[in-house]
mmCIF file of C-alpha atoms and ligand atoms in Angstrom:
data_model
loop_
_atom_site.group_PDB
_atom_site.id
_atom_site.type_symbol
_atom_site.label_atom_id
_atom_site.label_comp_id
_atom_site.label_asym_id
_atom_site.label_seq_id
_atom_site.Cartn_x
_atom_site.Cartn_y
_atom_site.Cartn_z
ATOM 1 C CA UNK A 1 -65.708 83.730 -127.112
ATOM 2 C CA UNK A 2 -63.950 83.420 -123.798
ATOM 3 C CA UNK A 3 -60.305 82.470 -124.295
ATOM 4 C CA UNK A 4 -58.116 81.242 -121.460
ATOM 5 C CA UNK A 5 -54.419 80.605 -121.999
ATOM 6 C CA UNK A 6 -53.433 77.754 -119.714
ATOM 7 C CA UNK A 7 -49.727 77.368 -118.888
ATOM 8 C CA UNK A 8 -48.998 73.694 -118.603
ATOM 9 C CA UNK A 9 -46.202 72.460 -116.377
ATOM 10 C CA UNK A 10 -42.656 73.696 -116.133
ATOM 11 C CA UNK A 11 -42.246 73.585 -119.889
ATOM 12 C CA UNK A 12 -44.273 76.756 -119.849
ATOM 13 C CA UNK A 13 -46.080 75.657 -122.963
ATOM 14 C CA UNK A 14 -48.911 78.067 -123.461
ATOM 15 C CA UNK A 15 -51.845 75.910 -124.278
ATOM 16 C CA UNK A 16 -54.990 77.481 -125.541
ATOM 17 C CA UNK A 17 -58.288 76.249 -124.127
ATOM 18 C CA UNK A 18 -61.054 77.992 -125.931
ATOM 19 C CA UNK A 19 -64.527 78.011 -124.489
ATOM 20 C CA UNK A 20 -67.173 78.322 -127.102
ATOM 21 C CA UNK A 21 -67.007 77.464 -130.749
ATOM 22 C CA UNK A 22 -64.060 79.027 -132.623
ATOM 23 C CA UNK A 23 -64.960 81.720 -135.119
ATOM 24 C CA UNK A 24 -66.203 79.987 -138.257
ATOM 25 C CA UNK A 25 -63.517 79.946 -140.946
ATOM 26 C CA UNK A 26 -64.230 82.516 -143.629
ATOM 27 C CA UNK A 27 -62.540 83.269 -146.910
ATOM 28 C CA UNK A 28 -60.673 86.027 -145.111
ATOM 29 C CA UNK A 29 -58.127 84.472 -142.762
ATOM 30 C CA UNK A 30 -57.134 87.853 -141.334
ATOM 31 C CA UNK A 31 -60.726 88.580 -140.413
ATOM 32 C CA UNK A 32 -60.903 85.161 -138.751
ATOM 33 C CA UNK A 33 -57.824 85.942 -136.670
ATOM 34 C CA UNK A 34 -59.175 89.365 -135.713
ATOM 35 C CA UNK A 35 -62.390 87.695 -134.560
ATOM 36 C CA UNK A 36 -60.415 84.959 -132.787
ATOM 37 C CA UNK A 37 -58.383 87.605 -130.964
ATOM 38 C CA UNK A 38 -55.039 85.881 -131.422
ATOM 39 C CA UNK A 39 -52.843 84.077 -133.927
ATOM 40 C CA UNK A 40 -51.643 80.545 -133.044
ATOM 41 C CA UNK A 41 -47.911 80.430 -133.782
ATOM 42 C CA UNK A 42 -45.458 77.523 -133.743
ATOM 43 C CA UNK A 43 -42.143 78.112 -131.981
ATOM 44 C CA UNK A 44 -39.219 75.911 -130.939
ATOM 45 C CA UNK A 45 -38.064 77.480 -127.659
ATOM 46 C CA UNK A 46 -34.522 78.056 -128.943
ATOM 47 C CA UNK A 47 -33.264 81.402 -127.623
ATOM 48 C CA UNK A 48 -32.688 84.001 -128.975
ATOM 49 C CA UNK A 49 -34.941 83.029 -131.901
ATOM 50 C CA UNK A 50 -37.799 81.899 -129.640
ATOM 51 C CA UNK A 51 -38.119 81.390 -125.879
ATOM 52 C CA UNK A 52 -40.722 80.316 -123.337
ATOM 53 C CA UNK A 53 -40.025 81.365 -119.743
ATOM 54 C CA UNK A 54 -40.834 79.254 -116.687
ATOM 55 C CA UNK A 55 -43.891 81.491 -116.326
ATOM 56 C CA UNK A 56 -44.988 80.609 -119.871
ATOM 57 C CA UNK A 57 -44.110 84.063 -121.214
ATOM 58 C CA UNK A 58 -43.205 83.823 -124.895
ATOM 59 C CA UNK A 59 -40.296 85.941 -126.115
ATOM 60 C CA UNK A 60 -37.462 85.759 -128.607
ATOM 61 C CA UNK A 61 -36.917 87.814 -131.740
ATOM 62 C CA UNK A 62 -39.324 85.886 -133.964
ATOM 63 C CA UNK A 63 -42.392 85.988 -131.676
ATOM 64 C CA UNK A 64 -41.663 89.613 -130.722
ATOM 65 C CA UNK A 65 -41.741 90.665 -134.387
ATOM 66 C CA UNK A 66 -44.851 88.567 -134.996
ATOM 67 C CA UNK A 67 -46.690 89.955 -131.944
ATOM 68 C CA UNK A 68 -46.034 93.542 -133.105
ATOM 69 C CA UNK A 69 -47.099 92.880 -136.673
ATOM 70 C CA UNK A 70 -50.262 90.989 -135.731
ATOM 71 C CA UNK A 71 -51.169 93.797 -133.319
ATOM 72 C CA UNK A 72 -50.876 96.289 -136.192
ATOM 73 C CA UNK A 73 -53.086 94.009 -138.273
ATOM 74 C CA UNK A 74 -55.755 94.119 -135.573
ATOM 75 C CA UNK A 75 -54.967 90.695 -134.085
ATOM 76 C CA UNK A 76 -54.553 91.386 -130.370
ATOM 77 C CA UNK A 77 -52.062 88.692 -129.401
ATOM 78 C CA UNK A 78 -50.231 85.521 -130.298
ATOM 79 C CA UNK A 79 -50.564 82.144 -128.599
ATOM 80 C CA UNK A 80 -47.491 79.943 -129.037
ATOM 81 C CA UNK A 81 -47.058 76.204 -128.989
ATOM 82 C CA UNK A 82 -43.698 74.458 -128.997
ATOM 83 C CA UNK A 83 -42.963 72.200 -131.936
ATOM 84 C CA UNK A 84 -40.000 70.304 -133.362
ATOM 85 C CA UNK A 85 -38.754 72.013 -136.535
ATOM 86 C CA UNK A 86 -39.631 68.975 -138.620
ATOM 87 C CA UNK A 87 -43.244 69.121 -137.399
ATOM 88 C CA UNK A 88 -43.847 72.832 -137.966
ATOM 89 C CA UNK A 89 -44.785 72.717 -141.631
ATOM 90 C CA UNK A 90 -47.057 69.646 -141.273
ATOM 91 C CA UNK A 91 -48.693 71.370 -138.281
ATOM 92 C CA UNK A 92 -49.260 74.517 -140.309
ATOM 93 C CA UNK A 93 -50.676 72.530 -143.229
ATOM 94 C CA UNK A 94 -52.976 70.618 -140.854
ATOM 95 C CA UNK A 95 -54.357 73.887 -139.477
ATOM 96 C CA UNK A 96 -52.847 73.494 -135.993
ATOM 97 C CA UNK A 97 -50.988 76.811 -136.377
ATOM 98 C CA UNK A 98 -51.913 80.052 -138.114
ATOM 99 C CA UNK A 99 -48.224 80.839 -138.699
ATOM 100 C CA UNK A 100 -44.741 79.563 -137.916
ATOM 101 C CA UNK A 101 -42.629 82.280 -136.276
ATOM 102 C CA UNK A 102 -39.662 80.231 -135.093
ATOM 103 C CA UNK A 103 -36.572 80.944 -137.155
ATOM 104 C CA UNK A 104 -37.667 78.355 -139.732
ATOM 105 C CA UNK A 105 -35.017 79.105 -142.355
ATOM 106 C CA UNK A 106 -36.148 79.777 -145.915
ATOM 107 C CA UNK A 107 -34.926 77.101 -148.329
ATOM 108 C CA UNK A 108 -36.343 76.169 -151.759
ATOM 109 C CA UNK A 109 -38.001 72.962 -150.571
ATOM 110 C CA UNK A 110 -39.700 74.782 -147.693
ATOM 111 C CA UNK A 111 -40.698 77.665 -149.955
ATOM 112 C CA UNK A 112 -42.618 75.114 -152.042
ATOM 113 C CA UNK A 113 -44.524 73.956 -148.970
ATOM 114 C CA UNK A 114 -45.468 77.236 -147.263
ATOM 115 C CA UNK A 115 -46.019 80.937 -148.006
ATOM 116 C CA UNK A 116 -43.084 82.771 -146.408
ATOM 117 C CA UNK A 117 -43.014 86.439 -145.472
ATOM 118 C CA UNK A 118 -40.025 88.552 -146.422
ATOM 119 C CA UNK A 119 -36.868 87.809 -144.372
ATOM 120 C CA UNK A 120 -36.785 88.436 -140.616
ATOM 121 C CA UNK A 121 -33.866 86.689 -138.811
ATOM 122 C CA UNK A 122 -30.537 85.696 -140.429
ATOM 123 C CA UNK A 123 -27.753 83.605 -138.942
ATOM 124 C CA UNK A 124 -24.839 81.327 -139.821
ATOM 125 C CA UNK A 125 -24.337 77.799 -138.477
ATOM 126 C CA UNK A 126 -22.116 76.736 -135.552
ATOM 127 C CA UNK A 127 -20.714 73.676 -133.794
ATOM 128 C CA UNK A 128 -20.600 73.300 -130.047
ATOM 129 C CA UNK A 129 -17.645 71.038 -129.155
ATOM 130 C CA UNK A 130 -15.487 69.956 -126.236
ATOM 131 C CA UNK A 131 -12.637 72.388 -125.449
ATOM 132 C CA UNK A 132 -9.734 71.911 -127.856
ATOM 133 C CA UNK A 133 -12.018 70.504 -130.569
ATOM 134 C CA UNK A 134 -10.317 67.088 -130.145
ATOM 135 C CA UNK A 135 -11.349 65.735 -133.566
ATOM 136 C CA UNK A 136 -10.743 69.024 -135.389
ATOM 137 C CA UNK A 137 -14.292 69.387 -136.756
ATOM 138 C CA UNK A 138 -14.847 72.682 -138.617
ATOM 139 C CA UNK A 139 -17.262 71.450 -141.302
ATOM 140 C CA UNK A 140 -20.010 68.870 -141.730
ATOM 141 C CA UNK A 141 -17.712 67.085 -144.201
ATOM 142 C CA UNK A 142 -15.091 66.675 -141.453
ATOM 143 C CA UNK A 143 -17.637 64.740 -139.413
ATOM 144 C CA UNK A 144 -18.615 62.648 -142.430
ATOM 145 C CA UNK A 145 -14.955 61.814 -143.079
ATOM 146 C CA UNK A 146 -14.296 60.657 -139.522
ATOM 147 C CA UNK A 147 -15.932 57.229 -139.086
ATOM 148 C CA UNK A 148 -16.158 57.825 -135.331
ATOM 149 C CA UNK A 149 -17.662 61.313 -135.638
ATOM 150 C CA UNK A 150 -21.172 61.987 -134.306
ATOM 151 C CA UNK A 151 -23.263 65.171 -134.506
ATOM 152 C CA UNK A 152 -26.435 66.241 -132.698
ATOM 153 C CA UNK A 153 -29.000 68.385 -134.514
ATOM 154 C CA UNK A 154 -32.719 69.274 -134.349
ATOM 155 C CA UNK A 155 -35.085 66.758 -135.957
ATOM 156 C CA UNK A 156 -36.154 68.021 -139.370
ATOM 157 C CA UNK A 157 -33.842 70.968 -138.891
ATOM 158 C CA UNK A 158 -31.368 72.584 -141.235
ATOM 159 C CA UNK A 159 -28.287 71.283 -139.416
ATOM 160 C CA UNK A 160 -29.533 67.699 -139.604
ATOM 161 C CA UNK A 161 -30.017 68.118 -143.358
ATOM 162 C CA UNK A 162 -26.594 69.735 -143.828
ATOM 163 C CA UNK A 163 -24.911 66.849 -141.975
ATOM 164 C CA UNK A 164 -26.740 64.190 -144.019
ATOM 165 C CA UNK A 165 -26.052 66.039 -147.291
ATOM 166 C CA UNK A 166 -22.358 66.249 -146.351
ATOM 167 C CA UNK A 167 -22.342 62.458 -146.116
ATOM 168 C CA UNK A 168 -22.637 61.848 -142.384
ATOM 169 C CA UNK A 169 -24.446 58.464 -142.148
ATOM 170 C CA UNK A 170 -27.909 58.522 -140.582
ATOM 171 C CA UNK A 171 -26.722 56.570 -137.528
ATOM 172 C CA UNK A 172 -24.116 59.250 -136.740
ATOM 173 C CA UNK A 173 -26.607 62.153 -136.954
ATOM 174 C CA UNK A 174 -28.375 62.174 -133.601
ATOM 175 C CA UNK A 175 -31.746 63.945 -133.352
ATOM 176 C CA UNK A 176 -31.731 66.305 -130.360
ATOM 177 C CA UNK A 177 -35.053 67.713 -129.075
ATOM 178 C CA UNK A 178 -33.784 71.000 -127.623
ATOM 179 C CA UNK A 179 -30.724 73.043 -126.699
ATOM 180 C CA UNK A 180 -30.367 71.853 -123.128
ATOM 181 C CA UNK A 181 -30.501 68.210 -124.242
ATOM 182 C CA UNK A 182 -27.866 68.880 -126.904
ATOM 183 C CA UNK A 183 -25.593 70.587 -124.392
ATOM 184 C CA UNK A 184 -25.924 67.684 -121.941
ATOM 185 C CA UNK A 185 -25.301 65.076 -124.643
ATOM 186 C CA UNK A 186 -22.130 66.909 -125.650
ATOM 187 C CA UNK A 187 -20.964 67.310 -122.049
ATOM 188 C CA UNK A 188 -21.587 63.589 -121.430
ATOM 189 C CA UNK A 189 -19.588 62.666 -124.549
ATOM 190 C CA UNK A 190 -22.605 61.121 -126.304
ATOM 191 C CA UNK A 191 -22.041 63.369 -129.336
ATOM 192 C CA UNK A 192 -18.842 64.998 -130.625
ATOM 193 C CA UNK A 193 -20.549 68.138 -131.931
ATOM 194 C CA UNK A 194 -23.906 69.843 -131.470
ATOM 195 C CA UNK A 195 -25.005 72.069 -134.370
ATOM 196 C CA UNK A 196 -27.393 75.011 -134.223
ATOM 197 C CA UNK A 197 -27.283 78.550 -135.596
ATOM 198 C CA UNK A 198 -24.498 80.703 -134.152
ATOM 199 C CA UNK A 199 -26.691 82.847 -131.888
ATOM 200 C CA UNK A 200 -28.436 79.788 -130.448
ATOM 201 C CA UNK A 201 -25.129 78.086 -129.652
ATOM 202 C CA UNK A 202 -23.746 81.292 -128.142
ATOM 203 C CA UNK A 203 -26.828 81.566 -125.922
ATOM 204 C CA UNK A 204 -26.327 77.996 -124.700
ATOM 205 C CA UNK A 205 -22.634 78.606 -123.942
ATOM 206 C CA UNK A 206 -23.391 81.838 -122.089
ATOM 207 C CA UNK A 207 -25.852 80.023 -119.815
ATOM 208 C CA UNK A 208 -23.839 76.786 -119.452
ATOM 209 C CA UNK A 209 -21.011 78.250 -117.384
ATOM 210 C CA UNK A 210 -18.800 75.347 -118.526
ATOM 211 C CA UNK A 211 -15.101 76.101 -119.346
ATOM 212 C CA UNK A 212 -14.826 72.761 -121.164
ATOM 213 C CA UNK A 213 -16.793 73.948 -124.219
ATOM 214 C CA UNK A 214 -15.644 75.358 -127.545
ATOM 215 C CA UNK A 215 -17.556 76.927 -130.427
ATOM 216 C CA UNK A 216 -16.706 76.741 -134.123
ATOM 217 C CA UNK A 217 -18.583 79.510 -135.920
ATOM 218 C CA UNK A 218 -19.338 79.766 -138.740
ATOM 219 C CA UNK A 219 -19.268 76.121 -139.819
ATOM 220 C CA UNK A 220 -17.020 76.019 -142.900
ATOM 221 C CA UNK A 221 -18.974 75.739 -146.135
ATOM 222 C CA UNK A 222 -22.419 76.237 -144.600
ATOM 223 C CA UNK A 223 -24.507 79.170 -145.907
ATOM 224 C CA UNK A 224 -26.020 82.024 -143.895
ATOM 225 C CA UNK A 225 -29.764 81.394 -143.670
ATOM 226 C CA UNK A 226 -32.682 83.718 -143.012
ATOM 227 C CA UNK A 227 -36.138 82.856 -141.756
ATOM 228 C CA UNK A 228 -39.461 84.486 -142.447
ATOM 229 C CA UNK A 229 -42.879 83.987 -140.900
ATOM 230 C CA UNK A 230 -44.406 80.972 -142.630
ATOM 231 C CA UNK A 231 -48.084 80.810 -143.592
ATOM 232 C CA UNK A 232 -50.191 78.020 -145.039
ATOM 233 C CA UNK A 233 -50.390 77.879 -148.845
ATOM 234 C CA UNK A 234 -53.704 79.567 -149.606
ATOM 235 C CA UNK A 235 -53.193 82.218 -146.910
ATOM 236 C CA UNK A 236 -51.169 84.455 -149.245
ATOM 237 C CA UNK A 237 -53.519 87.410 -148.566
ATOM 238 C CA UNK A 238 -52.641 87.147 -144.856
ATOM 239 C CA UNK A 239 -48.941 86.775 -145.733
ATOM 240 C CA UNK A 240 -49.115 89.859 -147.984
ATOM 241 C CA UNK A 241 -50.779 91.909 -145.231
ATOM 242 C CA UNK A 242 -48.052 90.715 -142.853
ATOM 243 C CA UNK A 243 -45.387 91.803 -145.355
ATOM 244 C CA UNK A 244 -46.864 95.300 -145.624
ATOM 245 C CA UNK A 245 -46.491 95.791 -141.877
ATOM 246 C CA UNK A 246 -43.057 94.126 -141.828
ATOM 247 C CA UNK A 247 -41.860 96.559 -144.492
ATOM 248 C CA UNK A 248 -43.147 99.509 -142.429
ATOM 249 C CA UNK A 249 -41.329 98.174 -139.346
ATOM 250 C CA UNK A 250 -38.111 97.841 -141.329
ATOM 251 C CA UNK A 251 -38.441 101.317 -142.815
ATOM 252 C CA UNK A 252 -39.187 103.031 -139.498
ATOM 253 C CA UNK A 253 -36.239 101.440 -137.653
ATOM 254 C CA UNK A 254 -38.583 99.642 -135.250
ATOM 255 C CA UNK A 255 -37.628 96.278 -136.770
ATOM 256 C CA UNK A 256 -33.995 96.854 -135.741
ATOM 257 C CA UNK A 257 -35.109 97.923 -132.264
ATOM 258 C CA UNK A 258 -36.914 94.609 -131.799
ATOM 259 C CA UNK A 259 -34.351 92.142 -133.174
ATOM 260 C CA UNK A 260 -30.924 93.706 -132.593
ATOM 261 C CA UNK A 261 -31.002 93.454 -128.780
ATOM 262 C CA UNK A 262 -31.218 89.692 -129.382
ATOM 263 C CA UNK A 263 -28.050 89.832 -131.508
ATOM 264 C CA UNK A 264 -29.661 89.724 -134.963
ATOM 265 C CA UNK A 265 -28.799 92.134 -137.776
ATOM 266 C CA UNK A 266 -31.653 94.115 -139.317
ATOM 267 C CA UNK A 267 -29.358 94.990 -142.223
ATOM 268 C CA UNK A 268 -28.778 91.307 -142.961
ATOM 269 C CA UNK A 269 -32.514 90.654 -143.276
ATOM 270 C CA UNK A 270 -33.043 93.845 -145.286
ATOM 271 C CA UNK A 271 -30.189 92.994 -147.673
ATOM 272 C CA UNK A 272 -31.953 89.937 -149.063
ATOM 273 C CA UNK A 273 -35.418 88.813 -150.095
ATOM 274 C CA UNK A 274 -37.797 85.875 -150.096
ATOM 275 C CA UNK A 275 -37.263 85.567 -153.848
ATOM 276 C CA UNK A 276 -33.485 85.275 -153.481
ATOM 277 C CA UNK A 277 -33.654 82.857 -150.543
ATOM 278 C CA UNK A 278 -36.308 80.662 -152.112
ATOM 279 C CA UNK A 279 -34.353 80.314 -155.347
ATOM 280 C CA UNK A 280 -30.907 79.862 -153.734
ATOM 281 C CA UNK A 281 -28.981 76.767 -154.807
ATOM 282 C CA UNK A 282 -30.485 73.728 -153.128
HETATM 283 O O1 6CS B 301 -34.808 76.388 -139.738
HETATM 284 C C1 6CS B 301 -34.185 75.480 -139.209
HETATM 285 O O2 6CS B 301 -34.243 74.308 -139.598
HETATM 286 C C2 6CS B 301 -33.227 75.847 -138.047
HETATM 287 N N1 6CS B 301 -33.622 77.097 -137.482
HETATM 288 C C3 6CS B 301 -33.253 77.430 -136.245
HETATM 289 C C4 6CS B 301 -33.562 78.796 -135.714
HETATM 290 N N2 6CS B 301 -32.654 76.589 -135.416
HETATM 291 C C5 6CS B 301 -32.316 75.217 -135.777
HETATM 292 C C6 6CS B 301 -33.146 74.764 -136.998
HETATM 293 O O3 6CS B 301 -32.569 73.579 -137.552
#
């Protein structure tokens, strides 16, 4: 089968155009992926978790770990498509992705919907605010308690859920499609706070070159989350094979070499487990 990866537009979204019928699905998903020659992964384009360059090159800690593991499993490459967090699990369940490798944090309700690998990337939550933090927001509850407070967060993302659970009314939680949009909305005063994981916010600030920004990290009362690669329920054999290679990477020190240059802690991921994260208090 002749596969061509077509880079569409400036978004650099790697779109797969396959010529010839895809390998027929078999009972062995890993064999299917080996025959296909690549694994289709969902990402968000939120550095340093995931990133797509102007040339379409996919990087970021999550895809870099996934690429290495799939290679060791005999799957030559990954082909990424950008998705909103809230659409990743439905896309996986609908067969549009073979895995989600995007920093999709493990939480009990997600663990019921997908088959997660063991932990990969851990991070706390942050607020991006105007310099001086004019409304004094350090927690999601602060925003809920201020009737004028507004917060931007990814659609279907953890920060959106944390804001709603803290009591911020739906009309004051603004869905933001990506980091650059969130930064602009904050700079233009359309939101009071923009919430993403700490490393994502720090990456935005580093690139913004704007002295009128301030970061609150960690957000008071919000847990540290960890992601894993997410597989479709039913693909547990593939997930287990992935975990075997992930464990080898962790043990050899290669896992740290991949993720720590991005700012992530290998020790943080290795100090917890899927079981702990999937049974954590809701
Ligand atoms: O898993 C999530 O929902 C969150 N994960 C990341 C890496 N960024 C924002 C998103 O809400």
